[in-house]
Amino acid sequence: MKQWWKEAVVYQIYTKSYYDTNGDGIGDLQGIIRKLDYIQSLGATVIWLNPIYKSPDVDNGYDISDYQNIDERYGTLSDFKELLSEVHKRGMRLIMDMVLNHTSDEHAWFQESRKSKDNPYRDFYIWRPEKNGKEPNNWGNYFYEGRGSAWEYDETTREYYLHNYSRKMPDLNWDNIELKKAMCRMMRWWLDLGVDGFRMDAINRLVKPRGLPDSPNPPTPPVGIHGYVVDRTMCANRPGIHELLHELNEEVFSRYDIMVVGETGNVNAAIAMDYVQEEREEIDMVFHFEIAKNPVLVNAVQFKEIQRRWYHVIEQHGWITQYLSNHDTPRQVSWFGDDKEYRYESATMLAALMHTHPGTVYIYQGEEIGMTNVDFPSIEYYNEKYTVGKYQTMVESGVDPETALNSLKRTSRDNDRTPMQWNSREHAGFTSGTPWMHVNPNYPEINTESEEHAEKSVLRFYRTLIAMRKEHPIMVYGTYRQILEEEEHLIIYERAYQDEKWLIICNFYGRQEKLPEVAAAAIDTPEKKLLLSNYHNVEEETLIRPYETRIYRIR
Ligand code: NOJ
């Protein structure tokens, strides 16, 4: 069934790093308003904002202390309303990040909850007494914080509370009916304001395993975390999660014309099916971690295998997402491509790969100008919880600091969080003050202004691709069939819709390849038309140059 959100090209904005208008070094909502024409010129149809709610900011806003207020660093509620109305005026939509798994410990609910065991808010969170003089179970927190446990002891009531992330981010207890009601009211409040949907943080982790058992896995190295087990499967996809999402759908989502995309770690296509099949009435699509957040770089054959499995979700009345980076990943051109010699070629090939695969496309700010990973000289430059926590734990366990840093650099989430590079002026034109985080030193070369005029422009390539997606329903609704699944370097596939058929060729690597026979035969037709390529001209049809991409119409 056709849906606006299937056709969407979503542009993700990490407000803190986007554009600062008041000189405090932090991006703000007025900054986004100023850049809306730019976003519109890109062709994006939906904006996804990372959390902008009131927050002590230990995890860049994922620790919310008030769900119905904007953090003053970003602006006010009236700025938000202005933004929303400006977005809508331009015919675009806006979705919010919605964090339901945890709050900040500074949220009023937690402040109440910790006061006494019989406080009405006590059960909004997950409290347990000690077990044999220790934490209630062996779970480790995902941020490697402190000594590593996912439990924090609270003196006032002499019990532990669960925090899968930071100790300043206590997990919520979704068995509590009052909590559920409060969350539904809160989400409806945003939707009544006019927002067009949600990106649901860690949504498959809301229901915890009955009895909160120990993880059966061995303690996670490094030893600095004192024997706790960082086991993200413990809280993923537990019995009860589907009933809960169905209920949220009934109570909230289904009452509006919105899109809901869930962030779901520890999910493969088979598991995802149960979240996104239309008839189950839960959510519309999920972000999986099999490609972008896979700690191991996937190769072309694996990429194809993963895409085949996920396409099956669409065949079974579900929907999927296509993305290669977000605020939790390295920069895609650095991770999957070549950010030096073939920066333009690989950035554009990856863009074509995403936009011509079935699924809703997500672009992370800066990706559209080929922004790259950053190579900071020391840990002081890094900010995000996971990199800093893991670094400290490693160093405490005796790993040499340089080795520890080098092991984290390539995958650090800070790679994607450096300020947006607007121009070649100081701080990349991001702020007139001191940026909250160092700008990537390559900004004089890589920025939106230079991309406007560059001969080889990643930005213009994105604009073309997105415009094509609007013009050609085949890119959204066409069937998908890979050619030569086991070919190790080239990703070749057909899309077909009504009378039309396309053949797309992407060289996943920086080496020239010979086009295999079957693919050469497929484009050997008089009806063939080359619709887009990232090289000026096709010199020899059967030679595919480094990171080359070609989109052909063959029927
Ligand atoms: C996933 C978010 O994308 C990430 O940035 C955050 O740290 C965790 N969830 C916790 O909310």
Coordinates of C-alpha atoms and ligand atoms in Angstrom, one line a residue:
M1 CA 0.0 0.0 0.0
K2 CA 1.3 3.5 -0.9
Q3 CA 2.1 5.7 2.1
W4 CA 3.8 9.1 2.3
W5 CA 6.4 7.7 4.7
K6 CA 7.4 5.0 2.4
E7 CA 8.3 7.7 -0.2
A8 CA 10.0 9.9 2.4
V9 CA 13.6 11.0 2.3
V10 CA 14.3 11.8 6.0
Y11 CA 17.0 14.2 7.0
Q12 CA 18.3 13.7 10.5
I13 CA 19.4 16.7 12.4
Y14 CA 21.6 16.6 15.5
T15 CA 20.5 20.0 16.7
K16 CA 23.5 20.5 19.0
S17 CA 25.9 20.3 16.0
Y18 CA 23.8 21.8 13.2
Y19 CA 23.8 25.6 13.3
D20 CA 24.2 28.1 16.2
T21 CA 22.5 31.4 16.0
N22 CA 23.2 32.9 19.5
G23 CA 26.9 32.3 19.7
D24 CA 26.9 29.9 22.7
G25 CA 28.6 27.2 20.6
I26 CA 25.6 25.0 20.6
G27 CA 23.3 24.5 17.6
D28 CA 19.7 25.7 18.2
L29 CA 16.2 25.6 16.8
Q30 CA 16.5 29.0 15.2
G31 CA 19.6 27.6 13.5
I32 CA 17.5 24.9 11.9
I33 CA 14.9 27.5 10.8
R34 CA 17.6 29.4 9.1
K35 CA 18.7 26.3 7.3
L36 CA 15.3 25.1 6.2
D37 CA 15.8 26.5 2.7
Y38 CA 19.0 24.5 2.4
I39 CA 17.2 21.3 3.6
Q40 CA 14.4 22.0 1.2
S41 CA 16.8 22.5 -1.7
L42 CA 18.2 19.1 -0.9
G43 CA 14.8 17.7 -1.4
A44 CA 14.3 16.0 1.9
T45 CA 10.7 15.5 2.8
V46 CA 10.9 14.8 6.5
I47 CA 13.2 16.1 9.2
W48 CA 14.0 13.9 12.2
L49 CA 15.3 15.8 15.2
N50 CA 17.4 14.1 17.8
P51 CA 16.1 14.8 21.3
I52 CA 15.7 18.5 22.1
Y53 CA 13.7 18.1 25.3
K54 CA 14.9 19.5 28.6
S55 CA 17.8 17.5 29.7
P56 CA 20.9 17.6 31.9
D57 CA 22.6 16.4 28.8
V58 CA 24.7 13.5 30.0
D59 CA 23.9 11.6 26.8
N60 CA 23.2 14.6 24.5
G61 CA 19.5 14.8 25.3
Y62 CA 18.6 11.1 25.5
D63 CA 18.4 11.7 29.2
I64 CA 15.1 13.6 29.4
S65 CA 14.1 15.5 32.5
D66 CA 11.0 17.1 31.0
Y67 CA 9.2 15.6 28.0
Q68 CA 7.0 18.6 27.4
N69 CA 9.6 21.3 27.3
I70 CA 12.5 22.3 25.0
D71 CA 15.9 22.5 26.5
E72 CA 16.9 26.1 26.9
R73 CA 20.1 25.6 25.0
Y74 CA 18.1 24.8 21.9
G75 CA 15.4 27.4 22.4
T76 CA 11.8 27.6 23.7
L77 CA 8.6 25.9 22.9
S78 CA 7.6 28.9 20.8
D79 CA 10.8 28.4 18.8
F80 CA 9.7 24.8 18.3
K81 CA 6.3 25.8 17.1
E82 CA 7.8 28.3 14.7
L83 CA 10.1 25.6 13.4
L84 CA 7.2 23.2 12.9
S85 CA 5.1 25.7 11.1
E86 CA 8.0 26.7 8.9
V87 CA 8.6 23.1 8.1
H88 CA 5.0 22.5 7.2
K89 CA 4.8 25.7 5.1
R90 CA 7.5 24.2 2.9
G91 CA 5.5 21.0 2.5
M92 CA 7.9 19.0 4.7
R93 CA 7.2 17.1 7.8
L94 CA 8.9 16.7 11.2
I95 CA 9.4 13.8 13.5
M96 CA 10.7 13.8 17.0
D97 CA 13.0 11.4 18.8
M98 CA 10.9 9.7 21.5
V99 CA 12.8 8.1 24.4
L100 CA 10.6 5.7 26.3
N101 CA 13.1 3.3 27.8
H102 CA 14.5 5.7 30.4
T103 CA 14.5 9.2 31.7
S104 CA 17.1 11.4 33.3
D105 CA 17.5 10.9 37.1
E106 CA 16.6 14.6 37.3
H107 CA 13.1 13.9 35.9
A108 CA 10.4 14.8 38.5
W109 CA 9.2 11.1 38.3
F110 CA 12.5 9.8 39.4
Q111 CA 13.0 12.5 42.0
E112 CA 9.7 11.3 43.5
S113 CA 10.4 7.6 43.0
R114 CA 13.6 7.6 44.9
K115 CA 12.1 9.3 48.0
S116 CA 10.4 6.3 49.5
K117 CA 9.3 2.8 48.7
D118 CA 5.6 3.8 48.9
N119 CA 5.9 6.9 46.8
P120 CA 3.2 6.8 44.0
Y121 CA 6.0 7.1 41.5
R122 CA 8.2 4.3 43.0
D123 CA 7.1 1.8 40.4
F124 CA 7.7 4.0 37.5
Y125 CA 11.3 2.7 37.7
I126 CA 12.8 -0.6 38.4
W127 CA 14.0 -1.0 42.0
R128 CA 15.4 -4.1 43.6
P129 CA 17.0 -5.0 47.0
E130 CA 20.5 -6.3 47.0
K131 CA 21.1 -9.9 46.4
N132 CA 23.7 -11.7 48.6
G133 CA 25.3 -8.4 49.4
K134 CA 25.6 -7.5 45.8
E135 CA 23.7 -6.0 42.9
P136 CA 20.4 -7.7 42.0
N137 CA 22.0 -9.3 38.9
N138 CA 25.2 -9.4 36.8
W139 CA 24.1 -6.9 34.1
G140 CA 26.6 -4.4 33.0
N141 CA 25.6 -0.9 31.7
Y142 CA 26.1 -0.2 28.0
F143 CA 28.2 2.8 28.6
Y144 CA 30.9 1.0 30.6
E145 CA 30.3 3.7 33.3
G146 CA 31.7 3.5 36.7
R147 CA 32.6 0.0 37.9
G148 CA 30.4 -1.3 35.1
S149 CA 27.2 -2.5 36.8
A150 CA 23.7 -1.7 35.4
W151 CA 22.5 -1.1 38.9
E152 CA 23.0 1.9 41.1
Y153 CA 22.6 1.8 44.9
D154 CA 20.5 4.6 46.3
E155 CA 21.1 5.4 50.0
T156 CA 17.6 6.9 50.7
T157 CA 15.7 3.6 50.4
R158 CA 18.7 1.3 50.4
E159 CA 17.8 -0.3 47.1
Y160 CA 19.2 -0.5 43.6
Y161 CA 17.7 1.0 40.5
L162 CA 18.3 -0.4 37.0
H163 CA 20.1 1.8 34.4
N164 CA 21.0 0.0 31.2
Y165 CA 22.8 3.2 30.0
S166 CA 24.2 5.8 32.3
R167 CA 23.5 5.9 36.1
K168 CA 21.9 9.2 35.3
M169 CA 19.4 7.4 33.0
P170 CA 17.2 5.1 35.1
D171 CA 15.2 2.5 33.1
L172 CA 11.4 2.9 33.2
N173 CA 9.1 0.2 34.3
W174 CA 6.5 -0.4 31.6
D175 CA 4.5 -2.8 33.7
N176 CA 3.2 0.2 35.5
I177 CA -0.1 1.3 34.1
E178 CA 0.1 4.9 35.3
L179 CA 3.5 5.3 33.5
K180 CA 2.0 3.9 30.3
K181 CA -0.9 6.4 30.6
A182 CA 1.4 9.3 31.2
M183 CA 3.5 8.4 28.2
C184 CA 0.5 8.1 25.9
R185 CA -0.8 11.5 27.1
M186 CA 2.6 13.0 26.5
M187 CA 3.0 11.6 23.0
R188 CA -0.5 12.7 22.1
W189 CA 0.4 16.2 23.3
W190 CA 3.2 16.4 20.7
L191 CA 1.0 14.9 18.0
D192 CA -1.7 17.4 18.8
L193 CA 0.9 20.2 18.4
G194 CA 1.3 18.9 14.8
V195 CA 4.4 16.7 14.8
D196 CA 4.4 14.0 12.1
G197 CA 5.7 11.1 14.0
F198 CA 8.4 9.6 16.1
R199 CA 11.7 7.9 16.0
M200 CA 11.4 5.6 19.0
D201 CA 14.7 5.1 20.9
A202 CA 15.6 1.6 22.0
I203 CA 12.0 0.7 21.5
N204 CA 12.4 -3.1 21.6
R205 CA 13.9 -2.9 25.1
L206 CA 11.0 -1.5 27.0
V207 CA 9.9 -4.8 28.4
K208 CA 12.5 -6.5 30.6
P209 CA 12.8 -10.3 31.1
R210 CA 10.6 -11.7 33.9
G211 CA 12.5 -12.0 37.1
L212 CA 15.5 -10.0 35.8
P213 CA 17.7 -13.1 35.6
D214 CA 21.5 -13.0 35.3
S215 CA 23.0 -13.0 31.9
P216 CA 24.3 -16.5 31.2
N217 CA 27.3 -15.0 29.3
P218 CA 30.7 -14.6 30.8
P219 CA 31.8 -11.2 32.1
T220 CA 32.6 -8.7 29.5
P221 CA 36.2 -7.7 29.1
P222 CA 38.1 -5.5 29.8
V223 CA 38.3 -6.7 33.4
G224 CA 38.0 -3.1 34.7
I225 CA 34.3 -3.6 34.7
H226 CA 34.6 -6.1 37.6
G227 CA 32.8 -9.1 36.3
Y228 CA 29.6 -7.5 34.9
V229 CA 28.1 -8.7 31.7
V230 CA 27.2 -6.2 29.0
D231 CA 24.6 -8.3 27.3
R232 CA 22.3 -6.2 25.1
T233 CA 20.1 -9.2 24.3
M234 CA 18.8 -9.4 27.9
C235 CA 16.3 -6.7 27.4
A236 CA 15.7 -7.0 23.7
N237 CA 12.5 -8.4 22.1
R238 CA 11.1 -9.8 25.4
P239 CA 7.7 -11.4 25.7
G240 CA 5.2 -8.6 26.1
I241 CA 6.9 -6.1 23.9
H242 CA 4.5 -6.7 20.9
E243 CA 1.4 -6.4 23.1
L244 CA 2.8 -3.2 24.4
L245 CA 3.6 -1.7 21.0
H246 CA 0.2 -2.7 19.8
E247 CA -1.4 -0.9 22.7
L248 CA 0.7 2.2 22.0
N249 CA -0.5 2.0 18.4
E250 CA -4.1 1.7 19.4
E251 CA -3.9 4.5 22.0
V252 CA -1.7 6.9 20.1
F253 CA -0.2 6.2 16.7
S254 CA -3.2 5.0 14.8
R255 CA -5.1 8.1 15.8
Y256 CA -2.9 10.3 13.6
D257 CA -1.5 10.3 10.1
I258 CA 2.1 9.8 11.3
M259 CA 5.2 7.7 10.8
V260 CA 6.8 5.7 13.5
V261 CA 10.3 4.3 13.1
G262 CA 11.8 2.2 15.9
E263 CA 15.4 1.9 16.8
T264 CA 15.9 -1.8 17.4
G265 CA 19.2 -3.3 18.3
N266 CA 19.5 -7.1 18.3
V267 CA 17.0 -7.5 15.6
N268 CA 17.3 -9.3 12.3
A269 CA 14.8 -9.3 9.5
A270 CA 12.8 -12.3 10.8
I271 CA 12.4 -10.7 14.2
A272 CA 11.6 -7.3 12.7
M273 CA 8.7 -8.7 10.8
D274 CA 6.7 -8.9 14.0
Y275 CA 7.2 -5.2 14.6
V276 CA 6.4 -3.9 11.2
Q277 CA 3.9 -6.1 9.4
E278 CA 1.0 -3.8 8.6
E279 CA -1.6 -6.2 10.0
R280 CA 0.1 -6.4 13.4
E281 CA -0.5 -2.6 13.9
E282 CA 2.6 -1.9 15.9
I283 CA 5.1 0.4 14.2
D284 CA 5.9 1.2 10.6
M285 CA 9.6 0.3 10.2
V286 CA 12.8 -0.2 12.3
F287 CA 16.4 0.7 12.1
H288 CA 18.5 -2.5 12.3
F289 CA 22.1 -2.6 13.1
E290 CA 23.2 -5.2 10.6
I291 CA 24.9 -2.8 8.2
A292 CA 25.5 0.6 9.6
K293 CA 26.1 -0.2 13.3
N294 CA 27.7 -3.5 12.7
P295 CA 31.0 -3.3 14.6
V296 CA 32.5 -5.3 11.8
L297 CA 32.6 -3.8 8.4
V298 CA 30.3 -5.8 6.1
N299 CA 31.6 -6.8 2.7
A300 CA 29.6 -6.7 -0.6
V301 CA 28.4 -10.3 -0.4
Q302 CA 27.2 -9.7 3.2
F303 CA 25.6 -6.5 2.2
K304 CA 23.6 -8.2 -0.5
E305 CA 22.6 -11.1 1.8
I306 CA 21.3 -8.7 4.4
Q307 CA 19.4 -6.7 1.9
R308 CA 17.8 -9.8 0.5
R309 CA 16.6 -10.8 3.9
W310 CA 15.2 -7.4 4.7
Y311 CA 13.5 -7.1 1.3
H312 CA 11.5 -10.2 2.4
V313 CA 10.0 -8.0 5.1
I314 CA 8.5 -5.8 2.3
E315 CA 7.2 -8.8 0.5
Q316 CA 5.4 -9.8 3.7
H317 CA 3.6 -6.5 4.1
G318 CA 6.2 -4.8 6.2
W319 CA 8.4 -1.8 5.5
I320 CA 12.1 -1.2 6.0
T321 CA 14.7 1.6 6.4
Q322 CA 17.8 2.4 4.4
Y323 CA 20.6 4.2 6.1
L324 CA 24.4 4.0 6.5
S325 CA 25.0 6.4 9.3
N326 CA 23.4 8.3 12.1
H327 CA 24.6 10.0 15.3
D328 CA 25.7 6.7 16.7
T329 CA 28.0 5.6 13.9
P330 CA 31.1 6.6 12.1
R331 CA 30.8 8.7 9.0
Q332 CA 29.7 6.5 6.1
V333 CA 32.2 7.7 3.6
S334 CA 35.0 6.8 6.0
W335 CA 33.5 3.5 7.1
F336 CA 32.3 2.0 3.9
G337 CA 34.1 4.2 1.3
D338 CA 37.4 5.9 0.9
D339 CA 37.4 9.4 2.5
K340 CA 40.7 10.4 0.8
E341 CA 41.4 9.5 -2.9
Y342 CA 37.8 8.6 -3.8
R343 CA 35.8 10.7 -1.4
Y344 CA 33.4 12.0 -4.1
E345 CA 33.1 8.7 -5.9
S346 CA 32.5 6.6 -2.8
A347 CA 30.2 9.1 -1.1
T348 CA 28.0 9.3 -4.2
M349 CA 28.1 5.5 -4.8
L350 CA 26.9 4.9 -1.2
A351 CA 24.1 7.5 -1.7
A352 CA 23.0 5.8 -4.9
L353 CA 23.0 2.5 -3.2
M354 CA 20.7 3.7 -0.5
H355 CA 18.3 5.7 -2.7
T356 CA 17.9 2.9 -5.1
H357 CA 17.2 0.2 -2.5
P358 CA 13.7 -0.4 -1.4
G359 CA 12.8 1.3 1.9
T360 CA 12.6 4.7 3.4
V361 CA 15.9 6.6 3.1
Y362 CA 17.6 8.4 6.0
I363 CA 20.3 10.9 5.5
Y364 CA 22.4 12.0 8.5
Q365 CA 23.4 15.7 8.5
G366 CA 26.7 16.3 6.7
E367 CA 26.5 13.0 4.8
E368 CA 25.1 15.0 1.9
I369 CA 28.4 16.9 1.6
G370 CA 30.6 13.8 2.2
M371 CA 31.7 14.8 5.7
T372 CA 34.3 12.4 7.1
N373 CA 35.4 10.8 10.4
V374 CA 37.6 12.9 12.6
D375 CA 41.0 12.0 13.9
F376 CA 41.3 13.8 17.3
P377 CA 44.7 13.6 19.0
S378 CA 43.6 12.7 22.5
I379 CA 40.7 11.5 24.6
E380 CA 40.0 15.0 25.9
Y381 CA 38.6 15.9 22.5
Y382 CA 36.0 13.1 22.7
N383 CA 32.7 13.7 24.3
E384 CA 30.3 10.8 24.0
K385 CA 29.7 8.5 26.9
Y386 CA 30.5 5.2 25.2
T387 CA 33.9 6.2 23.9
V388 CA 35.0 7.9 27.1
G389 CA 33.6 5.1 29.4
K390 CA 35.2 2.4 27.4
Y391 CA 38.5 4.3 27.1
Q392 CA 38.7 4.8 30.9
T393 CA 37.8 1.2 31.6
M394 CA 40.5 0.0 29.2
V395 CA 43.2 2.3 30.6
E396 CA 42.2 1.3 34.2
S397 CA 42.7 -2.4 33.2
G398 CA 46.2 -1.6 32.0
V399 CA 45.8 -1.0 28.3
D400 CA 48.2 1.6 27.1
P401 CA 46.2 4.9 26.5
E402 CA 47.3 5.3 22.9
T403 CA 46.3 1.8 22.1
A404 CA 43.0 2.3 23.8
L405 CA 42.3 5.5 21.9
N406 CA 43.3 4.0 18.6
S407 CA 41.0 1.1 19.1
L408 CA 38.0 3.4 19.6
K409 CA 38.7 6.2 17.1
R410 CA 37.3 4.6 14.0
T411 CA 34.0 3.7 15.5
S412 CA 33.5 6.5 18.0
R413 CA 30.1 8.1 17.9
D414 CA 31.8 11.4 18.0
N415 CA 32.8 11.0 14.4
D416 CA 29.3 11.9 13.4
R417 CA 28.8 14.5 16.0
T418 CA 31.3 17.1 15.0
P419 CA 29.6 20.4 14.0
M420 CA 28.1 20.7 10.5
Q421 CA 30.5 22.3 8.1
W422 CA 28.8 25.2 6.4
N423 CA 31.7 27.2 5.0
S424 CA 35.5 27.7 5.2
R425 CA 35.3 30.5 7.8
E426 CA 36.2 30.0 11.4
H427 CA 34.6 27.0 13.1
A428 CA 33.2 26.0 9.7
G429 CA 30.6 28.8 10.0
F430 CA 28.8 26.7 12.6
T431 CA 29.1 29.3 15.4
S432 CA 30.5 32.7 16.2
G433 CA 31.4 31.4 19.6
T434 CA 33.4 28.4 20.8
P435 CA 31.9 25.2 19.5
W436 CA 30.8 22.7 22.1
M437 CA 32.8 20.1 20.2
H438 CA 35.8 20.6 18.0
V439 CA 35.1 21.0 14.3
N440 CA 36.7 18.5 12.0
P441 CA 39.9 20.2 10.7
N442 CA 39.0 19.3 7.1
Y443 CA 36.2 21.9 7.0
P444 CA 38.1 24.4 4.7
E445 CA 37.8 21.8 2.0
I446 CA 34.6 20.0 2.9
N447 CA 31.7 22.4 3.5
T448 CA 28.3 23.2 2.0
E449 CA 29.5 26.3 0.2
S450 CA 32.4 24.6 -1.5
E451 CA 30.1 21.7 -2.5
E452 CA 27.7 24.2 -4.2
H453 CA 30.5 25.1 -6.6
A454 CA 32.7 22.0 -6.8
E455 CA 33.0 20.3 -10.1
K456 CA 32.5 17.0 -8.3
S457 CA 29.8 17.8 -5.8
V458 CA 28.4 15.2 -3.4
L459 CA 25.7 17.6 -2.6
R460 CA 24.4 18.1 -6.1
F461 CA 24.5 14.3 -6.6
Y462 CA 22.2 13.9 -3.5
R463 CA 19.9 16.6 -4.9
T464 CA 19.6 14.7 -8.2
L465 CA 19.0 11.3 -6.5
I466 CA 16.3 12.7 -4.3
A467 CA 14.6 14.5 -7.1
M468 CA 14.7 11.2 -9.1
R469 CA 13.1 9.4 -6.2
K470 CA 10.2 11.9 -6.3
E471 CA 9.8 11.5 -10.0
H472 CA 10.1 7.7 -10.3
P473 CA 7.9 5.5 -8.1
I474 CA 10.0 2.6 -9.2
M475 CA 12.7 3.7 -6.7
V476 CA 10.2 3.3 -3.8
Y477 CA 7.7 0.7 -4.9
G478 CA 9.6 -1.3 -7.5
T479 CA 10.4 -4.9 -6.9
Y480 CA 14.0 -5.8 -6.1
R481 CA 16.1 -8.6 -7.5
Q482 CA 19.8 -9.0 -7.1
I483 CA 22.0 -10.2 -9.9
L484 CA 25.0 -12.3 -9.0
E485 CA 24.5 -12.6 -5.3
E486 CA 28.0 -14.0 -4.8
E487 CA 29.9 -11.5 -6.8
E488 CA 32.4 -10.1 -4.4
H489 CA 32.9 -6.5 -5.5
L490 CA 29.9 -5.3 -7.4
I491 CA 26.3 -4.9 -6.1
I492 CA 24.0 -5.2 -9.1
Y493 CA 20.2 -5.3 -8.9
E494 CA 17.1 -4.7 -10.8
R495 CA 14.1 -2.8 -9.8
A496 CA 10.8 -3.2 -11.7
Y497 CA 7.6 -1.3 -11.5
Q498 CA 4.6 -1.5 -14.0
D499 CA 6.2 -1.5 -17.5
E500 CA 9.5 -0.1 -16.3
K501 CA 12.7 -1.9 -15.3
W502 CA 16.0 -0.4 -14.0
L503 CA 19.4 -2.0 -13.5
I504 CA 21.7 -0.5 -10.9
I505 CA 25.4 -1.2 -10.7
C506 CA 27.5 -0.2 -7.7
N507 CA 31.2 -0.9 -7.3
F508 CA 31.5 -1.3 -3.5
Y509 CA 35.3 -1.0 -3.7
G510 CA 38.1 1.2 -5.0
R511 CA 39.3 -1.2 -7.7
Q512 CA 38.2 -1.3 -11.3
E513 CA 36.0 -4.3 -12.1
K514 CA 34.9 -6.0 -15.3
L515 CA 31.1 -6.1 -15.6
P516 CA 30.0 -9.7 -15.5
E517 CA 28.4 -11.2 -18.6
V518 CA 24.8 -11.4 -17.3
A519 CA 24.8 -7.7 -16.3
A520 CA 26.5 -6.7 -19.6
A521 CA 23.7 -8.6 -21.4
A522 CA 21.0 -6.9 -19.3
I523 CA 22.1 -3.5 -20.4
D524 CA 22.7 -4.5 -24.0
T525 CA 19.3 -3.3 -25.2
P526 CA 18.3 -0.5 -27.5
E527 CA 15.9 0.8 -24.9
K528 CA 18.7 1.3 -22.4
K529 CA 19.2 4.8 -21.0
L530 CA 21.8 5.8 -18.5
L531 CA 19.9 7.9 -16.0
L532 CA 22.6 8.7 -13.5
S533 CA 26.3 8.0 -12.9
N534 CA 29.0 9.4 -10.6
Y535 CA 31.5 9.5 -13.4
H536 CA 31.3 12.0 -16.3
N537 CA 31.1 9.6 -19.1
V538 CA 31.1 5.9 -19.6
E539 CA 34.3 5.2 -21.3
E540 CA 33.9 1.5 -21.7
E541 CA 30.6 0.1 -20.8
T542 CA 31.9 -3.1 -19.3
L543 CA 34.5 -1.5 -17.1
I544 CA 33.3 -0.4 -13.7
R545 CA 35.7 2.1 -12.2
P546 CA 36.5 2.6 -8.5
Y547 CA 33.2 3.2 -6.6
E548 CA 31.4 3.8 -9.8
T549 CA 27.6 3.7 -9.8
R550 CA 25.3 3.6 -12.8
I551 CA 21.6 3.7 -12.8
Y552 CA 20.2 2.4 -16.1
R553 CA 16.6 2.2 -17.3
I554 CA 16.5 -0.9 -19.4
R555 CA 12.8 -1.1 -20.2
Ligands
NOJ1 C1 20.1 5.1 21.2 C2 20.5 6.5 20.8 O1 20.6 6.6 19.4 C3 21.8 6.8 21.5 O2 22.4 7.9 21.0 C4 21.6 6.8 23.0 O3 22.8 6.9 23.6 C5 20.9 5.5 23.4 N1 19.8 5.1 22.6 C6 20.3 5.7 24.8 O4 19.1 6.5 24.7

